[in-house]
Coordinates of C-alpha atoms in Angstrom, one line a residue:
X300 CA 110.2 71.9 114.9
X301 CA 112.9 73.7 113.0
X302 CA 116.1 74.6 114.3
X303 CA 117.2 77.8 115.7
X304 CA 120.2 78.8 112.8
X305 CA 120.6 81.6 111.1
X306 CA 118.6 82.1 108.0
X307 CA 120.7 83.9 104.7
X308 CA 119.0 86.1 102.0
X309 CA 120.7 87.9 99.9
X310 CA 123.8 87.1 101.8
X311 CA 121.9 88.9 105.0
X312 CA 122.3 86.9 108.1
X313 CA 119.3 87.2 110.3
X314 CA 119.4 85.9 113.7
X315 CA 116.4 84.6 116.2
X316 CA 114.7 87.2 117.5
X317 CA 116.3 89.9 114.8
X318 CA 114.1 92.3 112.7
X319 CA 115.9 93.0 109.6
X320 CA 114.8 94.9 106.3
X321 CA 117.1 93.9 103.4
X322 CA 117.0 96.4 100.5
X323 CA 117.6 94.6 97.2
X324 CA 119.2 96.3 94.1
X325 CA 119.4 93.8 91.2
X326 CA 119.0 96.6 88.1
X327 CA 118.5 100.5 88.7
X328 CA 115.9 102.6 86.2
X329 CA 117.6 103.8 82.6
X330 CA 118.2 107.4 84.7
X331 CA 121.1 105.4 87.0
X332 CA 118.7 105.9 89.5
X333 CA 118.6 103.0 92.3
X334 CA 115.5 100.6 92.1
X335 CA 115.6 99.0 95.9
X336 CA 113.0 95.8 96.8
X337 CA 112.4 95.8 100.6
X338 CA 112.3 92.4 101.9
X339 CA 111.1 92.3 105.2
X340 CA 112.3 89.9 107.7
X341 CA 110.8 89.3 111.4
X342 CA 112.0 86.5 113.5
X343 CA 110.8 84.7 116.9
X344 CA 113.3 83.7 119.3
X345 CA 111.2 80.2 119.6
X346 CA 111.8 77.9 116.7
X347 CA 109.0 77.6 114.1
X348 CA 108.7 77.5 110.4
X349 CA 109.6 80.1 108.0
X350 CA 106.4 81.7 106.1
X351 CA 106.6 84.3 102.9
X352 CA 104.0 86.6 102.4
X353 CA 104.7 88.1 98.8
X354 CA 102.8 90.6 96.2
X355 CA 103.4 92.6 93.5
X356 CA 104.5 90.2 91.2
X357 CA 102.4 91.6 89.0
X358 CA 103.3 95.6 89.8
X359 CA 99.2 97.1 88.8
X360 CA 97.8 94.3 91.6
X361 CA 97.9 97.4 94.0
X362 CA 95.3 95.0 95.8
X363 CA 97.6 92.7 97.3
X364 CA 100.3 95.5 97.8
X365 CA 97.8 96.8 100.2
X366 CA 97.3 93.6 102.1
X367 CA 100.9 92.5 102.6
X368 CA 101.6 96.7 103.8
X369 CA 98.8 96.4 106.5
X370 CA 99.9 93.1 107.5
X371 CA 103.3 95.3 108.3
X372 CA 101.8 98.0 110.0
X373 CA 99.5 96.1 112.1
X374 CA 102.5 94.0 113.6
X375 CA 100.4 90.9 112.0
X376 CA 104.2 90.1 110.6
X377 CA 105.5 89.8 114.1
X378 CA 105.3 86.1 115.0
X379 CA 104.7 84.1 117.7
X380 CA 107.4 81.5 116.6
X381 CA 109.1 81.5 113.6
X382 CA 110.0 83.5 110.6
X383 CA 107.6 85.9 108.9
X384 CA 109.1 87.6 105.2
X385 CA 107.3 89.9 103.4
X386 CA 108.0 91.3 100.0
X387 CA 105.5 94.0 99.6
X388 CA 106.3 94.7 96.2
X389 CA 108.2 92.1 93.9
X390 CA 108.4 94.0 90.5
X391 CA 109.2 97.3 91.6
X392 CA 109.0 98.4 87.8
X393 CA 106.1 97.4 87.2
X394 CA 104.7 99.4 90.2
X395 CA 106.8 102.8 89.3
X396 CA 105.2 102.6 85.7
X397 CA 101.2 101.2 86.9
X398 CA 102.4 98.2 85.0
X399 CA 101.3 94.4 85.0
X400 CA 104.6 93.5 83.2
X401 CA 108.2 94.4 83.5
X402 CA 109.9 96.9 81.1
X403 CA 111.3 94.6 78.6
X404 CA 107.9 93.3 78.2
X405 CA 107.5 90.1 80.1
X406 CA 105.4 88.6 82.6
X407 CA 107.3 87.7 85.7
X408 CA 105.1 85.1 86.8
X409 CA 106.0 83.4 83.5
X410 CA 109.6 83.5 84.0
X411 CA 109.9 81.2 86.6
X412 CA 112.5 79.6 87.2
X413 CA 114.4 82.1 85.4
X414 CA 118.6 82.6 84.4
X415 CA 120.9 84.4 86.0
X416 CA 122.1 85.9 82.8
X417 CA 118.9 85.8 81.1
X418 CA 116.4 88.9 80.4
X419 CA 115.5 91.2 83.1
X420 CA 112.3 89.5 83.9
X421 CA 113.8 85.9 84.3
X422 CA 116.6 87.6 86.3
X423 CA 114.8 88.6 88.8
X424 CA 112.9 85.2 88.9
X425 CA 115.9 83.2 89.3
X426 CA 117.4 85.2 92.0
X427 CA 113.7 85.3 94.0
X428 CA 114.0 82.0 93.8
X429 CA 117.4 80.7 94.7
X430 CA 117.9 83.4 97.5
X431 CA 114.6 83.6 99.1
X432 CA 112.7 80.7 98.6
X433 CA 115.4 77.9 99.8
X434 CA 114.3 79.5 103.6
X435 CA 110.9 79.1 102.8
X436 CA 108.1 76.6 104.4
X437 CA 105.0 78.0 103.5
X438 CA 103.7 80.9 101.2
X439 CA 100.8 82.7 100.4
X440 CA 101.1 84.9 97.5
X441 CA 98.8 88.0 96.4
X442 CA 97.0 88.9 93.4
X443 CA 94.3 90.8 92.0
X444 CA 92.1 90.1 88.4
X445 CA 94.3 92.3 85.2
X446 CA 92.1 94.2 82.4
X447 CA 89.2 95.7 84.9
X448 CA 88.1 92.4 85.6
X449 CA 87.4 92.4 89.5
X450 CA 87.9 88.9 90.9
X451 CA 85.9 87.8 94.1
X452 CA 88.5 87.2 96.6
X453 CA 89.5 83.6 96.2
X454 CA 92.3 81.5 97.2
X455 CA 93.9 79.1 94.2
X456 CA 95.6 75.7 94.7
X457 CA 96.3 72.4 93.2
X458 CA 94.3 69.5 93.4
X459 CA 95.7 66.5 95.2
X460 CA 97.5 68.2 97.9
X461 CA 95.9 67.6 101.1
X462 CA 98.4 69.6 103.4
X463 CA 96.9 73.0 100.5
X464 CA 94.2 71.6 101.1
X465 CA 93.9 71.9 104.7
X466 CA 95.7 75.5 104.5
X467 CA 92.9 76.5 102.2
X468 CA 90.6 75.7 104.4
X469 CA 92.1 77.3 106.8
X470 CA 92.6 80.6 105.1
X471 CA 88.8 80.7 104.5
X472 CA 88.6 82.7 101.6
X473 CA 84.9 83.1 100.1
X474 CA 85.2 80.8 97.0
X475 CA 88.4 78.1 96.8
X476 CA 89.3 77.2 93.3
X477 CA 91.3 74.0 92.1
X478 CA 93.8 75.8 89.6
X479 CA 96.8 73.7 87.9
X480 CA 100.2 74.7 88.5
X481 CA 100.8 77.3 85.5
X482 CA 104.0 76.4 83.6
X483 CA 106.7 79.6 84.3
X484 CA 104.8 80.9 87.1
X485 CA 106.5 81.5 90.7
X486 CA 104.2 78.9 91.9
X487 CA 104.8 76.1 90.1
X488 CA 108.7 76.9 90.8
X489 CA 107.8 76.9 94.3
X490 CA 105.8 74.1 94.4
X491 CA 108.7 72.2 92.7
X492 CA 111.1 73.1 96.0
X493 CA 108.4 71.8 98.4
X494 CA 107.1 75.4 99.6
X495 CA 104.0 75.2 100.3
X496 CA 102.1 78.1 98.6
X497 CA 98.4 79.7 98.5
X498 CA 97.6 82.1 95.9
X499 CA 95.1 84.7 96.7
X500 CA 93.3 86.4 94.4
X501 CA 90.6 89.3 95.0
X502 CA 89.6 92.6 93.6
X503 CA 91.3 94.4 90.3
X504 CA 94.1 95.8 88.6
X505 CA 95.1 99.5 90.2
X506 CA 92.4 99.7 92.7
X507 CA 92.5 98.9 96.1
X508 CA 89.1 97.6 97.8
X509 CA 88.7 97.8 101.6
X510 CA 86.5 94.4 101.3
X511 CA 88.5 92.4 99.8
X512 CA 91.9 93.4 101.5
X513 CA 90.0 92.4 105.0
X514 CA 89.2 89.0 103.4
X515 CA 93.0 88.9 102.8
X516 CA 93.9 89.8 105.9
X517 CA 92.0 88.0 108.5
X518 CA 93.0 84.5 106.3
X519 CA 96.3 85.5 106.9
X520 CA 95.6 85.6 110.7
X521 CA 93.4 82.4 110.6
X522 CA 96.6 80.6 108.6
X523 CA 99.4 82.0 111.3
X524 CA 97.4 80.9 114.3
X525 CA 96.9 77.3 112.7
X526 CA 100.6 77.2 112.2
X527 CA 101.1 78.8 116.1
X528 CA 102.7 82.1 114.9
X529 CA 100.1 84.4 115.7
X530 CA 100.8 86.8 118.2
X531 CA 98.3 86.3 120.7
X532 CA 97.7 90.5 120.6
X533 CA 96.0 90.1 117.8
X534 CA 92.4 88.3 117.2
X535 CA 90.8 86.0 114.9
X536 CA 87.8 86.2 112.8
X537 CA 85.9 83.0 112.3
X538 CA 83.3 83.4 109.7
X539 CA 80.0 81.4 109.5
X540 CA 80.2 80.3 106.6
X541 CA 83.0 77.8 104.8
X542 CA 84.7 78.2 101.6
X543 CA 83.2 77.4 98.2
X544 CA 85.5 74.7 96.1
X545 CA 85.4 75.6 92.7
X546 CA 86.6 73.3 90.0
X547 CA 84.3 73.3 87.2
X548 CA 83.7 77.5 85.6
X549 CA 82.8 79.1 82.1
X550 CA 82.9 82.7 81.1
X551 CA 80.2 84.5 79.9
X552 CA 81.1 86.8 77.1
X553 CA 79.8 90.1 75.1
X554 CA 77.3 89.1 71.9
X555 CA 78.4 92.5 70.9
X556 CA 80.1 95.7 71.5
X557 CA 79.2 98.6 73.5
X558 CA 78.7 99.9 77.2
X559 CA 78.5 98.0 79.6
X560 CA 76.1 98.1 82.5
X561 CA 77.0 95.9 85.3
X562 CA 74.3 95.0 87.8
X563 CA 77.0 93.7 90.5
X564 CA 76.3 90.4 91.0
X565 CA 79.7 89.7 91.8
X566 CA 80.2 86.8 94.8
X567 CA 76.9 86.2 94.8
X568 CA 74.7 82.8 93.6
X569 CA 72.6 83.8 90.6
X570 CA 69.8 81.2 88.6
X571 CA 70.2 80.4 85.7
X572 CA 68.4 83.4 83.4
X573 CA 69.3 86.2 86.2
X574 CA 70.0 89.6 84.3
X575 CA 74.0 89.9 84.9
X576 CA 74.1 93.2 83.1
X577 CA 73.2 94.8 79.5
X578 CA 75.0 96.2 76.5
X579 CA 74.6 99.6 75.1
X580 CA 75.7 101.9 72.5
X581 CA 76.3 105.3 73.0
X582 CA 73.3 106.7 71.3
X583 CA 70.2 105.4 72.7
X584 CA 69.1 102.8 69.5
X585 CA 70.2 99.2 71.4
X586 CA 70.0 97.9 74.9
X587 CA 70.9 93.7 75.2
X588 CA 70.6 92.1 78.3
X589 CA 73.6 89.6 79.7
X590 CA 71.9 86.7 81.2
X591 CA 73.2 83.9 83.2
X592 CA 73.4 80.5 81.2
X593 CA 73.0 78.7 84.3
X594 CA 72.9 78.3 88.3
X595 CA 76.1 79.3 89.8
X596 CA 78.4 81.9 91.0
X597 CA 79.7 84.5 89.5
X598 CA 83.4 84.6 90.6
X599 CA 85.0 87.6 88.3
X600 CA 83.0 90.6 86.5
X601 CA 84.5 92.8 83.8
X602 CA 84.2 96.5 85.1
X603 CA 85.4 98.1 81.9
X604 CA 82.5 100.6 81.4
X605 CA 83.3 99.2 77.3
X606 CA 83.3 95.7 76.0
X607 CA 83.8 94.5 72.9
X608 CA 81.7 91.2 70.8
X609 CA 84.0 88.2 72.6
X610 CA 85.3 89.8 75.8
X611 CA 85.5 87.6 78.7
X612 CA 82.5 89.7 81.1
X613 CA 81.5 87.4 83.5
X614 CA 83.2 84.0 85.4
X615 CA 80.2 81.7 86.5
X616 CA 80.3 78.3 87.8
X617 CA 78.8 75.7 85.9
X618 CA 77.9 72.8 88.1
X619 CA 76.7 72.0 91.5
X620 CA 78.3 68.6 92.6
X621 CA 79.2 67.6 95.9
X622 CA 83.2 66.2 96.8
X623 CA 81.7 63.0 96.0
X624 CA 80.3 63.5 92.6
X625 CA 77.0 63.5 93.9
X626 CA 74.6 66.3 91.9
X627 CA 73.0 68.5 94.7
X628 CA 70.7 71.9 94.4
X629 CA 72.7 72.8 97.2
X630 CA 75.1 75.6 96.7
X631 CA 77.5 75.7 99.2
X632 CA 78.6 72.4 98.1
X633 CA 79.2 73.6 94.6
X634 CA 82.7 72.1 93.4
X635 CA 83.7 74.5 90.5
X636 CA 86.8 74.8 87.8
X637 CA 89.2 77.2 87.1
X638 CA 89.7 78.7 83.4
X639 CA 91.4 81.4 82.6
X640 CA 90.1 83.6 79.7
X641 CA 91.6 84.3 76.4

């Protein structure tokens, strides 16, 4: 159990059983204008532990923006026990300009753990981490798939962690994927102050997809009443089915360039030879079909309407092997990796 104290962010006190938005200012816009990050704080009277739910860090993944706001409005944040913070929105800039990075340029979630007197970027990662993160327990953290590329939703963790692990299972996401802790990025900084942290990831870059935020949603639910923070108002979905490990992936990419015609396969289990999509150019001479190399899923599609020879179109799962290194035909127990493309 954790004690009952006070918990300081940004040299905010919040008490049990206090509601408290803290509106940070750490740089305003080039017009003087005032940039403010809401950090939304909701605490329980009964002691519990502290749990972050963040987005944004990437400002285009609208995606998980949406899920962390609806997890506001729907009084999900309002817990049994504990502490619940949200940070809807963690680069601000990048969301005024429909940007993945900040405006000098960087990627936040490579800045980690960042300098107080460093570039913007890293400035805002080193104060995320020293004045929010010390209160934290356990995180999840939102995403969405950059450059059209729609990710199934998915939930990202290390290998070899079996407290993740049971979170993850928890969570229940569609397809679970054993991702190493990415040098720079807010997780790997987090993972080094013992927080335990989820990433989710699930639909694309400015879009927001009613699907895929429920997914989000509902795991959050399923991880709070696991932890006893749930407020009992609110219900749980249990689905049938259990989450897909993934270790083991390749991407499929474009033999040439033209337009691409996706036959949205996405989340689903194709065989090996299934049409994925076809290449065309503009003027009616060429049509090339994009089949699958093998039997798998296919975990991330490229929805640019135009490719080019070499881009990254479709993530697919390469083998089917049980926990125990066993070869099976069966796919649910498909254990897949992670790779990012280039």
């Amino acid at each position: 159990m954790r004690s009952l104290k006070p918990i300081t962010i940004f040299g905010e006190s919040i008490l049990p059983g206090e509601n408290k938005t803290i509106n940070v200012e750490m740089a305003r816009l080039h017009t003087t204008t005032k940039l403010n990050i809401p950090i939304i704080v909701r605490r329980s009277k009964l002691e519990g532990p502290v749990v972050l739910f963040s987005a944004g860090i990437h400002g285009d993944e609208i995606n998980g923006i949406e899920i962390v706001r609806q997890l506001i409005s729907k009084k999900i944040n309002k817990p049994k026990r504990g502490t619940i913070i949200c940070i809807p929105i963690i680069n601000m800039y990048g969301f005024v300009n429909r940007s993945r990075e900040f405006p000098d340029g960087r990627d936040l979630n490579r800045s980690f753990p960042g300098s107080k007197k460093g570039s913007l970027a890293s400035r805002f990662a080193f104060h995320i981490l020293n004045e929010v993160m010390p209160e934290v327990h356990y995180a999840i953290d939102f995403h969405a798939g950059g450059a059209s590329r729609f990710n199934a939703p998915q939930i990202r963790l290390a290998e070899n962690d079996a407290e993740l692990k049971q979170l993850a299972d928890v969570f229940n996401a569609p397809f679970t994927l054993y991702s190493k802790n990415i040098a720079g990025s807010f997780r790997n900084s987090s993972t080094k102050m013992k927080v335990k942290m989820l990433l989710f990831e699930g639909g694309k870059s400015l879009d927001i997809n009613k699907e895929v935020a429920n997914e989000g949603i509902n795991g959050v639910k399923r991880v709070l009443a696991y932890l006893d923070m749930l407020d009992p108002k609110h219900t749980v979905e249990i689905p049938e089915n259990k989450t897909i490990y993934i270790e083991k992936s390749n991407w499929v990419r474009a033999k040439c360039s033209g337009m691409l015609h996706d036959y949205n396969t996405i989340g689903t289990f194709v065989k090996k030879g299934t049409v994925l999509a076809t290449i065309t150019d503009p003027f009616g001479k060429f049509e090339r079909k994009i089949k699958a190399p093998n039997d798998g899923y296919v975990i991330n599609s490229n929805q640019s309407p135009i490719v080019y020879e070499g881009d990254a179109i479709f993530h697919l799962s390469t083998s089917l092997v049980t926990e125990k290194n066993k070869a099976t035909s069966h796919p649910e127990a498909q254990i897949v990796s992670f790779i990012e493309p280039k």
